[in-house]
Structure formats: structure tokens, C-alpha cells
PDB file of N, CA and C in Angstrom:
ATOM      1  N   MET A   1    -244.637 -86.043 240.509  1.00  0.00           N
ATOM      2  CA  MET A   1    -244.350 -84.791 240.987  1.00  0.00           C
ATOM      3  C   MET A   1    -244.922 -83.910 239.740  1.00  0.00           C
ATOM      4  N   PRO A   2    -245.703 -83.006 240.265  1.00  0.00           N
ATOM      5  CA  PRO A   2    -246.297 -82.008 239.118  1.00  0.00           C
ATOM      6  C   PRO A   2    -245.471 -81.352 238.374  1.00  0.00           C
ATOM      7  N   THR A   3    -245.772 -80.535 237.056  1.00  0.00           N
ATOM      8  CA  THR A   3    -244.946 -79.665 236.459  1.00  0.00           C
ATOM      9  C   THR A   3    -244.725 -78.576 237.411  1.00  0.00           C
ATOM     10  N   LEU A   4    -243.427 -78.001 237.360  1.00  0.00           N
ATOM     11  CA  LEU A   4    -243.078 -76.708 237.997  1.00  0.00           C
ATOM     12  C   LEU A   4    -243.652 -75.363 237.350  1.00  0.00           C
ATOM     13  N   SER A   5    -243.481 -75.531 236.064  1.00  0.00           N
ATOM     14  CA  SER A   5    -243.648 -74.404 235.530  1.00  0.00           C
ATOM     15  C   SER A   5    -244.276 -74.690 233.940  1.00  0.00           C
ATOM     16  N   LEU A   6    -244.561 -73.556 233.151  1.00  0.00           N
ATOM     17  CA  LEU A   6    -245.219 -73.880 231.962  1.00  0.00           C
ATOM     18  C   LEU A   6    -243.983 -74.648 230.980  1.00  0.00           C
ATOM     19  N   PHE A   7    -242.843 -74.165 231.201  1.00  0.00           N
ATOM     20  CA  PHE A   7    -241.532 -74.702 230.598  1.00  0.00           C
ATOM     21  C   PHE A   7    -241.447 -76.302 230.770  1.00  0.00           C
ATOM     22  N   ASP A   8    -241.688 -76.494 232.199  1.00  0.00           N
ATOM     23  CA  ASP A   8    -241.501 -78.057 232.302  1.00  0.00           C
ATOM     24  C   ASP A   8    -242.475 -78.806 231.542  1.00  0.00           C
ATOM     25  N   LEU A   9    -243.616 -78.006 231.489  1.00  0.00           N
ATOM     26  CA  LEU A   9    -244.624 -78.876 230.781  1.00  0.00           C
ATOM     27  C   LEU A   9    -244.586 -79.330 229.346  1.00  0.00           C
ATOM     28  N   ILE A  10    -243.921 -77.917 228.463  1.00  0.00           N
ATOM     29  CA  ILE A  10    -243.898 -78.239 227.454  1.00  0.00           C
ATOM     30  C   ILE A  10    -242.359 -78.729 226.598  1.00  0.00           C
ATOM     31  N   ALA A  11    -241.555 -79.003 227.694  1.00  0.00           N
ATOM     32  CA  ALA A  11    -240.365 -79.386 227.305  1.00  0.00           C
ATOM     33  C   ALA A  11    -240.168 -80.704 226.773  1.00  0.00           C
ATOM     34  N   ASN A  12    -239.607 -81.064 226.029  1.00  0.00           N
ATOM     35  CA  ASN A  12    -239.379 -82.636 225.392  1.00  0.00           C
ATOM     36  C   ASN A  12    -239.033 -83.499 226.409  1.00  0.00           C
ATOM     37  N   ASP A  13    -239.471 -84.479 226.435  1.00  0.00           N
ATOM     38  CA  ASP A  13    -239.229 -85.730 227.266  1.00  0.00           C
ATOM     39  C   ASP A  13    -237.734 -86.190 227.014  1.00  0.00           C
ATOM     40  N   LEU A  14    -236.938 -86.091 227.817  1.00  0.00           N
ATOM     41  CA  LEU A  14    -235.280 -86.699 227.707  1.00  0.00           C
ATOM     42  C   LEU A  14    -235.207 -88.159 227.950  1.00  0.00           C
ATOM     43  N   ARG A  15    -236.210 -88.705 228.632  1.00  0.00           N
ATOM     44  CA  ARG A  15    -235.805 -90.265 229.045  1.00  0.00           C
ATOM     45  C   ARG A  15    -235.499 -90.966 227.822  1.00  0.00           C
ATOM     46  N   ASN A  16    -235.978 -90.668 226.691  1.00  0.00           N
ATOM     47  CA  ASN A  16    -235.641 -91.721 225.494  1.00  0.00           C
ATOM     48  C   ASN A  16    -234.282 -91.419 225.262  1.00  0.00           C
ATOM     49  N   SER A  17    -233.476 -90.422 225.688  1.00  0.00           N
ATOM     50  CA  SER A  17    -232.068 -90.029 225.253  1.00  0.00           C
ATOM     51  C   SER A  17    -231.189 -90.867 225.806  1.00  0.00           C
ATOM     52  N   PHE A  18    -231.725 -91.839 226.777  1.00  0.00           N
ATOM     53  CA  PHE A  18    -230.733 -92.493 227.791  1.00  0.00           C
ATOM     54  C   PHE A  18    -231.027 -93.994 227.367  1.00  0.00           C
ATOM     55  N   THR A  19    -230.054 -94.857 227.884  1.00  0.00           N
ATOM     56  CA  THR A  19    -230.293 -96.295 227.460  1.00  0.00           C
ATOM     57  C   THR A  19    -230.174 -96.799 229.020  1.00  0.00           C
ATOM     58  N   LYS A  20    -230.635 -98.269 228.892  1.00  0.00           N
ATOM     59  CA  LYS A  20    -230.754 -98.719 230.558  1.00  0.00           C
ATOM     60  C   LYS A  20    -229.259 -99.393 230.813  1.00  0.00           C
ATOM     61  N   THR A  21    -228.576 -99.654 229.916  1.00  0.00           N
ATOM     62  CA  THR A  21    -227.204-100.263 230.080  1.00  0.00           C
ATOM     63  C   THR A  21    -226.091 -99.028 229.482  1.00  0.00           C
ATOM     64  N   PRO A  22    -225.123 -98.586 230.139  1.00  0.00           N
ATOM     65  CA  PRO A  22    -224.095 -97.689 229.560  1.00  0.00           C
ATOM     66  C   PRO A  22    -223.348 -98.209 228.159  1.00  0.00           C
ATOM     67  N   ASP A  23    -222.840 -97.434 227.396  1.00  0.00           N
ATOM     68  CA  ASP A  23    -222.232 -97.792 226.039  1.00  0.00           C
ATOM     69  C   ASP A  23    -220.667 -97.190 226.558  1.00  0.00           C
ATOM     70  N   LEU A  24    -219.745 -98.309 226.987  1.00  0.00           N
ATOM     71  CA  LEU A  24    -218.561 -97.884 227.460  1.00  0.00           C
ATOM     72  C   LEU A  24    -217.641 -98.098 226.338  1.00  0.00           C
ATOM     73  N   ARG A  25    -217.707 -98.145 225.389  1.00  0.00           N
ATOM     74  CA  ARG A  25    -216.764 -98.171 224.171  1.00  0.00           C
ATOM     75  C   ARG A  25    -216.401 -96.880 224.048  1.00  0.00           C
ATOM     76  N   ALA A  26    -214.780 -96.517 223.545  1.00  0.00           N
ATOM     77  CA  ALA A  26    -214.068 -95.554 223.491  1.00  0.00           C
ATOM     78  C   ALA A  26    -214.610 -94.409 222.909  1.00  0.00           C
ATOM     79  N   TYR A  27    -214.494 -93.278 222.605  1.00  0.00           N
ATOM     80  CA  TYR A  27    -214.991 -92.354 222.185  1.00  0.00           C
ATOM     81  C   TYR A  27    -214.164 -92.083 220.959  1.00  0.00           C
ATOM     82  N   GLU A  28    -214.726 -91.825 219.569  1.00  0.00           N
ATOM     83  CA  GLU A  28    -214.125 -91.679 218.517  1.00  0.00           C
ATOM     84  C   GLU A  28    -214.430 -90.267 218.002  1.00  0.00           C
ATOM     85  N   ALA A  29    -213.359 -89.162 218.089  1.00  0.00           N
ATOM     86  CA  ALA A  29    -213.677 -88.175 217.757  1.00  0.00           C
ATOM     87  C   ALA A  29    -213.649 -88.105 216.162  1.00  0.00           C
ATOM     88  N   VAL A  30    -214.554 -86.701 215.704  1.00  0.00           N
ATOM     89  CA  VAL A  30    -214.804 -86.911 214.216  1.00  0.00           C
ATOM     90  C   VAL A  30    -213.530 -85.417 213.969  1.00  0.00           C
ATOM     91  N   VAL A  31    -212.981 -85.537 213.141  1.00  0.00           N
ATOM     92  CA  VAL A  31    -211.801 -84.628 212.858  1.00  0.00           C
ATOM     93  C   VAL A  31    -212.576 -83.819 211.723  1.00  0.00           C
ATOM     94  N   PRO A  32    -212.760 -82.104 212.325  1.00  0.00           N
ATOM     95  CA  PRO A  32    -213.318 -81.350 211.250  1.00  0.00           C
ATOM     96  C   PRO A  32    -212.848 -81.232 209.780  1.00  0.00           C
ATOM     97  N   LYS A  33    -213.463 -81.209 208.851  1.00  0.00           N
ATOM     98  CA  LYS A  33    -212.935 -81.097 207.486  1.00  0.00           C
ATOM     99  C   LYS A  33    -212.370 -79.559 207.444  1.00  0.00           C
ATOM    100  N   GLN A  34    -212.934 -78.683 207.719  1.00  0.00           N
ATOM    101  CA  GLN A  34    -212.476 -77.272 207.907  1.00  0.00           C
ATOM    102  C   GLN A  34    -211.400 -76.933 208.693  1.00  0.00           C
ATOM    103  N   ASP A  35    -210.080 -76.642 207.855  1.00  0.00           N
ATOM    104  CA  ASP A  35    -209.206 -75.974 208.677  1.00  0.00           C
ATOM    105  C   ASP A  35    -209.302 -74.856 210.057  1.00  0.00           C
ATOM    106  N   LEU A  36    -209.184 -75.575 210.945  1.00  0.00           N
ATOM    107  CA  LEU A  36    -209.667 -74.579 212.333  1.00  0.00           C
ATOM    108  C   LEU A  36    -208.251 -73.348 212.443  1.00  0.00           C
ATOM    109  N   PHE A  37    -207.114 -73.478 211.838  1.00  0.00           N
ATOM    110  CA  PHE A  37    -206.126 -72.315 211.708  1.00  0.00           C
ATOM    111  C   PHE A  37    -205.992 -71.750 210.534  1.00  0.00           C
ATOM    112  N   GLU A  38    -206.990 -71.953 209.817  1.00  0.00           N
ATOM    113  CA  GLU A  38    -207.100 -71.055 208.504  1.00  0.00           C
ATOM    114  C   GLU A  38    -207.019 -69.783 208.593  1.00  0.00           C
ATOM    115  N   ALA A  39    -206.484 -68.979 208.057  1.00  0.00           N
ATOM    116  CA  ALA A  39    -206.375 -67.524 208.148  1.00  0.00           C
ATOM    117  C   ALA A  39    -207.185 -66.914 207.413  1.00  0.00           C
ATOM    118  N   ILE A  40    -207.927 -65.846 207.739  1.00  0.00           N
ATOM    119  CA  ILE A  40    -208.736 -64.950 207.239  1.00  0.00           C
ATOM    120  C   ILE A  40    -207.721 -63.875 205.907  1.00  0.00           C
ATOM    121  N   PRO A  41    -208.393 -64.202 204.822  1.00  0.00           N
ATOM    122  CA  PRO A  41    -207.661 -63.507 203.728  1.00  0.00           C
ATOM    123  C   PRO A  41    -207.717 -61.976 203.979  1.00  0.00           C
ATOM    124  N   PRO A  42    -206.357 -61.496 203.642  1.00  0.00           N
ATOM    125  CA  PRO A  42    -206.295 -60.054 203.713  1.00  0.00           C
ATOM    126  C   PRO A  42    -207.379 -59.141 202.701  1.00  0.00           C
ATOM    127  N   LEU A  43    -207.794 -57.981 203.355  1.00  0.00           N
ATOM    128  CA  LEU A  43    -208.643 -57.026 202.639  1.00  0.00           C
ATOM    129  C   LEU A  43    -208.162 -56.888 201.049  1.00  0.00           C
ATOM    130  N   SER A  44    -206.947 -57.292 200.662  1.00  0.00           N
ATOM    131  CA  SER A  44    -206.643 -56.901 199.379  1.00  0.00           C
ATOM    132  C   SER A  44    -207.327 -57.963 198.313  1.00  0.00           C
ATOM    133  N   GLN A  45    -207.425 -59.173 199.208  1.00  0.00           N
ATOM    134  CA  GLN A  45    -207.748 -60.092 198.193  1.00  0.00           C
ATOM    135  C   GLN A  45    -209.365 -60.639 198.172  1.00  0.00           C
ATOM    136  N   LEU A  46    -210.164 -59.927 199.137  1.00  0.00           N
ATOM    137  CA  LEU A  46    -211.763 -59.908 199.012  1.00  0.00           C
ATOM    138  C   LEU A  46    -212.088 -59.180 198.119  1.00  0.00           C
ATOM    139  N   SER A  47    -213.262 -59.556 197.576  1.00  0.00           N
ATOM    140  CA  SER A  47    -214.019 -59.403 196.454  1.00  0.00           C
ATOM    141  C   SER A  47    -214.958 -57.935 197.201  1.00  0.00           C
ATOM    142  N   SER A  48    -215.458 -57.160 196.239  1.00  0.00           N
ATOM    143  CA  SER A  48    -215.799 -55.717 196.734  1.00  0.00           C
ATOM    144  C   SER A  48    -217.142 -55.931 197.629  1.00  0.00           C
ATOM    145  N   PRO A  49    -218.034 -56.783 197.727  1.00  0.00           N
ATOM    146  CA  PRO A  49    -219.058 -56.935 199.015  1.00  0.00           C
ATOM    147  C   PRO A  49    -218.441 -57.546 200.038  1.00  0.00           C
ATOM    148  N   ALA A  50    -217.534 -58.412 200.151  1.00  0.00           N
ATOM    149  CA  ALA A  50    -216.882 -58.788 201.189  1.00  0.00           C
ATOM    150  C   ALA A  50    -215.644 -58.038 201.741  1.00  0.00           C
ATOM    151  N   ARG A  51    -214.981 -57.282 200.812  1.00  0.00           N
ATOM    152  CA  ARG A  51    -214.397 -56.210 201.598  1.00  0.00           C
ATOM    153  C   ARG A  51    -215.118 -55.041 202.153  1.00  0.00           C
ATOM    154  N   THR A  52    -216.398 -54.802 201.547  1.00  0.00           N
ATOM    155  CA  THR A  52    -216.962 -53.657 202.017  1.00  0.00           C
ATOM    156  C   THR A  52    -217.493 -53.990 203.611  1.00  0.00           C
ATOM    157  N   ALA A  53    -218.063 -55.369 203.883  1.00  0.00           N
ATOM    158  CA  ALA A  53    -218.364 -55.859 205.005  1.00  0.00           C
ATOM    159  C   ALA A  53    -217.155 -56.239 205.974  1.00  0.00           C
ATOM    160  N   ALA A  54    -216.275 -56.227 205.475  1.00  0.00           N
ATOM    161  CA  ALA A  54    -214.933 -56.415 206.621  1.00  0.00           C
ATOM    162  C   ALA A  54    -214.571 -55.196 207.208  1.00  0.00           C
ATOM    163  N   LEU A  55    -214.866 -54.155 206.193  1.00  0.00           N
ATOM    164  CA  LEU A  55    -214.338 -52.793 206.780  1.00  0.00           C
ATOM    165  C   LEU A  55    -215.613 -52.275 207.241  1.00  0.00           C
ATOM    166  N   GLU A  56    -216.668 -52.616 207.320  1.00  0.00           N
ATOM    167  CA  GLU A  56    -217.922 -52.412 208.501  1.00  0.00           C
ATOM    168  C   GLU A  56    -217.640 -52.988 209.738  1.00  0.00           C
ATOM    169  N   THR A  57    -217.181 -54.362 209.804  1.00  0.00           N
ATOM    170  CA  THR A  57    -217.090 -55.139 210.926  1.00  0.00           C
ATOM    171  C   THR A  57    -215.976 -54.286 211.737  1.00  0.00           C
ATOM    172  N   LEU A  58    -214.979 -53.778 211.017  1.00  0.00           N
ATOM    173  CA  LEU A  58    -213.907 -53.298 211.828  1.00  0.00           C
ATOM    174  C   LEU A  58    -214.512 -51.884 212.776  1.00  0.00           C
ATOM    175  N   GLU A  59    -215.420 -51.079 212.250  1.00  0.00           N
ATOM    176  CA  GLU A  59    -216.007 -50.000 212.888  1.00  0.00           C
ATOM    177  C   GLU A  59    -216.913 -50.811 214.133  1.00  0.00           C
ATOM    178  N   MET A  60    -217.314 -51.932 214.224  1.00  0.00           N
ATOM    179  CA  MET A  60    -218.389 -52.314 214.951  1.00  0.00           C
ATOM    180  C   MET A  60    -217.795 -52.414 216.333  1.00  0.00           C
ATOM    181  N   ARG A  61    -218.455 -52.340 217.561  1.00  0.00           N
ATOM    182  CA  ARG A  61    -218.242 -52.501 218.761  1.00  0.00           C
ATOM    183  C   ARG A  61    -218.486 -53.745 219.543  1.00  0.00           C
ATOM    184  N   PHE A  62    -217.576 -54.735 219.168  1.00  0.00           N
ATOM    185  CA  PHE A  62    -217.933 -56.157 219.632  1.00  0.00           C
ATOM    186  C   PHE A  62    -217.352 -56.540 220.985  1.00  0.00           C
ATOM    187  N   ASP A  63    -216.923 -55.220 221.577  1.00  0.00           N
ATOM    188  CA  ASP A  63    -216.639 -55.340 223.389  1.00  0.00           C
ATOM    189  C   ASP A  63    -217.583 -54.635 224.260  1.00  0.00           C
ATOM    190  N   VAL A  64    -218.999 -54.149 223.337  1.00  0.00           N
ATOM    191  CA  VAL A  64    -219.762 -53.805 224.194  1.00  0.00           C
ATOM    192  C   VAL A  64    -221.051 -54.712 223.795  1.00  0.00           C
ATOM    193  N   PRO A  65    -221.639 -55.037 224.631  1.00  0.00           N
ATOM    194  CA  PRO A  65    -222.804 -56.095 224.692  1.00  0.00           C
ATOM    195  C   PRO A  65    -224.139 -55.559 223.892  1.00  0.00           C
ATOM    196  N   ASP A  66    -224.629 -55.858 222.782  1.00  0.00           N
ATOM    197  CA  ASP A  66    -225.463 -55.597 222.204  1.00  0.00           C
ATOM    198  C   ASP A  66    -225.212 -54.352 221.345  1.00  0.00           C
ATOM    199  N   ALA A  67    -223.957 -53.847 221.029  1.00  0.00           N
ATOM    200  CA  ALA A  67    -223.778 -52.594 220.442  1.00  0.00           C
ATOM    201  C   ALA A  67    -223.594 -52.488 218.762  1.00  0.00           C
ATOM    202  N   ILE A  68    -223.683 -53.792 218.264  1.00  0.00           N
ATOM    203  CA  ILE A  68    -223.492 -53.864 216.820  1.00  0.00           C
ATOM    204  C   ILE A  68    -224.978 -54.022 216.130  1.00  0.00           C
ATOM    205  N   PRO A  69    -224.794 -53.535 215.037  1.00  0.00           N
ATOM    206  CA  PRO A  69    -226.279 -53.542 214.212  1.00  0.00           C
ATOM    207  C   PRO A  69    -226.495 -55.066 213.853  1.00  0.00           C
ATOM    208  N   MET A  70    -227.552 -55.758 214.646  1.00  0.00           N
ATOM    209  CA  MET A  70    -227.877 -57.251 214.430  1.00  0.00           C
ATOM    210  C   MET A  70    -228.127 -57.610 213.159  1.00  0.00           C
ATOM    211  N   ARG A  71    -229.279 -56.877 212.415  1.00  0.00           N
ATOM    212  CA  ARG A  71    -229.552 -57.073 211.244  1.00  0.00           C
ATOM    213  C   ARG A  71    -228.565 -57.195 210.168  1.00  0.00           C
ATOM    214  N   ARG A  72    -227.772 -55.970 210.243  1.00  0.00           N
ATOM    215  CA  ARG A  72    -226.693 -55.871 209.269  1.00  0.00           C
ATOM    216  C   ARG A  72    -225.656 -57.117 209.313  1.00  0.00           C
ATOM    217  N   TYR A  73    -225.341 -57.286 210.729  1.00  0.00           N
ATOM    218  CA  TYR A  73    -224.337 -58.375 211.021  1.00  0.00           C
ATOM    219  C   TYR A  73    -224.841 -59.726 210.441  1.00  0.00           C
ATOM    220  N   ALA A  74    -226.327 -59.689 210.379  1.00  0.00           N
ATOM    221  CA  ALA A  74    -226.709 -61.085 210.171  1.00  0.00           C
ATOM    222  C   ALA A  74    -226.691 -61.251 208.600  1.00  0.00           C
ATOM    223  N   GLN A  75    -226.910 -60.275 207.967  1.00  0.00           N
ATOM    224  CA  GLN A  75    -226.720 -59.916 206.421  1.00  0.00           C
ATOM    225  C   GLN A  75    -225.299 -60.436 206.079  1.00  0.00           C
ATOM    226  N   MET A  76    -224.413 -59.721 206.807  1.00  0.00           N
ATOM    227  CA  MET A  76    -223.077 -60.157 206.423  1.00  0.00           C
ATOM    228  C   MET A  76    -222.802 -61.610 206.532  1.00  0.00           C
ATOM    229  N   ILE A  77    -223.189 -62.202 207.768  1.00  0.00           N
ATOM    230  CA  ILE A  77    -223.012 -63.711 207.747  1.00  0.00           C
ATOM    231  C   ILE A  77    -223.685 -64.596 206.819  1.00  0.00           C
ATOM    232  N   TRP A  78    -225.066 -64.175 206.443  1.00  0.00           N
ATOM    233  CA  TRP A  78    -225.673 -64.970 205.446  1.00  0.00           C
ATOM    234  C   TRP A  78    -224.843 -64.772 204.061  1.00  0.00           C
ATOM    235  N   HIS A  79    -224.724 -63.955 203.782  1.00  0.00           N
ATOM    236  CA  HIS A  79    -224.135 -63.560 202.416  1.00  0.00           C
ATOM    237  C   HIS A  79    -222.321 -64.298 202.350  1.00  0.00           C
ATOM    238  N   SER A  80    -221.792 -64.261 203.763  1.00  0.00           N
ATOM    239  CA  SER A  80    -220.372 -64.686 203.650  1.00  0.00           C
ATOM    240  C   SER A  80    -220.597 -66.319 203.545  1.00  0.00           C
ATOM    241  N   VAL A  81    -221.647 -66.749 203.906  1.00  0.00           N
ATOM    242  CA  VAL A  81    -221.644 -68.291 204.009  1.00  0.00           C
ATOM    243  C   VAL A  81    -222.741 -68.694 202.434  1.00  0.00           C
ATOM    244  N   HIS A  82    -223.660 -67.894 202.108  1.00  0.00           N
ATOM    245  CA  HIS A  82    -224.504 -68.257 200.820  1.00  0.00           C
ATOM    246  C   HIS A  82    -223.891 -67.767 199.813  1.00  0.00           C
ATOM    247  N   GLY A  83    -223.144 -66.808 199.919  1.00  0.00           N
ATOM    248  CA  GLY A  83    -222.906 -65.990 198.541  1.00  0.00           C
ATOM    249  C   GLY A  83    -223.537 -64.451 198.401  1.00  0.00           C
ATOM    250  N   TRP A  84    -222.617 -63.794 198.076  1.00  0.00           N
ATOM    251  CA  TRP A  84    -222.993 -62.287 197.883  1.00  0.00           C
ATOM    252  C   TRP A  84    -224.157 -62.098 197.092  1.00  0.00           C
ATOM    253  N   ASP A  85    -224.382 -62.889 196.007  1.00  0.00           N
ATOM    254  CA  ASP A  85    -225.456 -62.628 195.278  1.00  0.00           C
ATOM    255  C   ASP A  85    -226.979 -62.986 195.644  1.00  0.00           C
ATOM    256  N   VAL A  86    -226.850 -64.198 196.424  1.00  0.00           N
ATOM    257  CA  VAL A  86    -228.068 -64.803 197.180  1.00  0.00           C
ATOM    258  C   VAL A  86    -228.701 -63.732 198.117  1.00  0.00           C
ATOM    259  N   PRO A  87    -229.901 -63.284 197.752  1.00  0.00           N
ATOM    260  CA  PRO A  87    -230.816 -62.396 198.660  1.00  0.00           C
ATOM    261  C   PRO A  87    -231.095 -62.877 200.032  1.00  0.00           C
ATOM    262  N   PHE A  88    -230.885 -62.035 200.988  1.00  0.00           N
ATOM    263  CA  PHE A  88    -231.206 -62.102 202.432  1.00  0.00           C
ATOM    264  C   PHE A  88    -232.517 -62.471 202.628  1.00  0.00           C
ATOM    265  N   PRO A  89    -233.138 -63.687 203.269  1.00  0.00           N
ATOM    266  CA  PRO A  89    -234.365 -63.876 203.517  1.00  0.00           C
ATOM    267  C   PRO A  89    -235.265 -62.623 204.163  1.00  0.00           C
ATOM    268  N   ARG A  90    -236.300 -62.478 203.544  1.00  0.00           N
ATOM    269  CA  ARG A  90    -237.356 -61.574 204.366  1.00  0.00           C
ATOM    270  C   ARG A  90    -237.683 -62.046 205.861  1.00  0.00           C
ATOM    271  N   ALA A  91    -237.956 -61.181 206.362  1.00  0.00           N
ATOM    272  CA  ALA A  91    -238.442 -61.638 208.004  1.00  0.00           C
ATOM    273  C   ALA A  91    -240.091 -61.770 207.702  1.00  0.00           C
ATOM    274  N   ARG A  92    -240.153 -63.139 208.372  1.00  0.00           N
ATOM    275  CA  ARG A  92    -241.569 -63.649 208.368  1.00  0.00           C
ATOM    276  C   ARG A  92    -242.245 -63.126 209.489  1.00  0.00           C
ATOM    277  N   GLU A  93    -243.140 -62.438 209.278  1.00  0.00           N
ATOM    278  CA  GLU A  93    -243.902 -61.915 210.652  1.00  0.00           C
ATOM    279  C   GLU A  93    -244.917 -62.936 211.046  1.00  0.00           C
ATOM    280  N   ALA A  94    -244.854 -63.077 212.414  1.00  0.00           N
ATOM    281  CA  ALA A  94    -245.857 -63.865 213.043  1.00  0.00           C
ATOM    282  C   ALA A  94    -246.134 -63.247 214.427  1.00  0.00           C
ATOM    283  N   MET A  95    -247.163 -63.511 214.984  1.00  0.00           N
ATOM    284  CA  MET A  95    -247.758 -63.112 216.187  1.00  0.00           C
ATOM    285  C   MET A  95    -246.766 -63.627 217.236  1.00  0.00           C
ATOM    286  N   PHE A  96    -246.196 -63.265 218.213  1.00  0.00           N
ATOM    287  CA  PHE A  96    -245.547 -64.038 219.536  1.00  0.00           C
ATOM    288  C   PHE A  96    -244.148 -64.513 218.781  1.00  0.00           C
ATOM    289  N   SER A  97    -243.795 -64.371 217.417  1.00  0.00           N
ATOM    290  CA  SER A  97    -242.403 -64.654 217.350  1.00  0.00           C
ATOM    291  C   SER A  97    -241.267 -63.832 217.569  1.00  0.00           C
ATOM    292  N   PRO A  98    -240.290 -64.422 218.283  1.00  0.00           N
ATOM    293  CA  PRO A  98    -239.120 -63.567 218.493  1.00  0.00           C
ATOM    294  C   PRO A  98    -238.335 -62.695 217.577  1.00  0.00           C
ATOM    295  N   THR A  99    -238.721 -63.370 216.276  1.00  0.00           N
ATOM    296  CA  THR A  99    -237.935 -63.100 215.058  1.00  0.00           C
ATOM    297  C   THR A  99    -238.786 -62.286 214.209  1.00  0.00           C
ATOM    298  N   SER A 100    -239.894 -61.874 214.736  1.00  0.00           N
ATOM    299  CA  SER A 100    -240.723 -61.129 213.593  1.00  0.00           C
ATOM    300  C   SER A 100    -240.357 -59.836 213.596  1.00  0.00           C
ATOM    301  N   ALA A 101    -240.389 -59.051 212.182  1.00  0.00           N
ATOM    302  CA  ALA A 101    -240.093 -57.933 211.798  1.00  0.00           C
ATOM    303  C   ALA A 101    -240.725 -56.642 212.982  1.00  0.00           C
ATOM    304  N   GLY A 102    -239.420 -55.994 213.405  1.00  0.00           N
ATOM    305  CA  GLY A 102    -239.744 -54.947 214.507  1.00  0.00           C
ATOM    306  C   GLY A 102    -239.594 -55.779 215.519  1.00  0.00           C
ATOM    307  N   SER A 103    -239.149 -56.680 215.944  1.00  0.00           N
ATOM    308  CA  SER A 103    -238.683 -57.243 217.226  1.00  0.00           C
ATOM    309  C   SER A 103    -237.330 -56.454 217.769  1.00  0.00           C
ATOM    310  N   VAL A 104    -237.088 -56.541 218.833  1.00  0.00           N
ATOM    311  CA  VAL A 104    -236.017 -56.014 219.730  1.00  0.00           C
ATOM    312  C   VAL A 104    -234.686 -56.656 219.293  1.00  0.00           C
ATOM    313  N   GLY A 105    -233.766 -55.869 218.708  1.00  0.00           N
ATOM    314  CA  GLY A 105    -232.388 -56.516 218.485  1.00  0.00           C
ATOM    315  C   GLY A 105    -232.264 -56.566 217.103  1.00  0.00           C
ATOM    316  N   LEU A 106    -233.113 -56.476 216.239  1.00  0.00           N
ATOM    317  CA  LEU A 106    -233.230 -56.406 214.782  1.00  0.00           C
ATOM    318  C   LEU A 106    -233.167 -55.054 214.145  1.00  0.00           C
ATOM    319  N   GLU A 107    -232.325 -54.241 214.202  1.00  0.00           N
ATOM    320  CA  GLU A 107    -232.235 -52.841 213.517  1.00  0.00           C
ATOM    321  C   GLU A 107    -232.718 -52.713 212.298  1.00  0.00           C
TER     322      GLU A 107
END
């Protein structure tokens, strides 16, 4: 059967993901290292940049699709993971790249 679209043509071949004989061993779940029920610390315990970001998110409209400032929110997530002193990476410009500077969704 020929490919139905360009996406079919360039998609990764999944045939090597499967074996000829099934693996019937019992599944062993991996217990997460991070506590799933760990509470977010209160605002009074947050450092200045984290506190500012937390206060900003209180004003964001998460109940409306695409209503939050995506670039600012991405910066908040970046700094909460990598540290508030680590600079946010610059956008790499490339033709046809959905994450190029000036693309829709990155205010």
C-alpha cells in the first residue's frame, strides 16, 4: 500500500518496536522518587523570584484556552526547574521552526 500522506512517508517505522513472541512476564511498576503528594510551600516560604512568579500565576487565566502569556509561563517553569539564577535560553531562529522567535503562542 502506498503512503497516504507526507506524514506517513516521514514517520518512524514502528515494526522494530514489536517482537515476534509476546513477553508475558508480569509488569513491574517503577516507584517515583518524587513524592506525588508533596504540598507546594506557602508563599511566605518562597524566595523573592519564586514568590513573584507564584503571585503572577495567581492572576493567570488557566480556565481559558491559550489565555496565559506562554513565554512568561515557560520562563517561570524553566527557572523553577533550573534555578532562578540560570538564564532562560534564547529562542533559536530557523525557517519553518514552530519555536522560532515571533511564532504564534510565544508572546
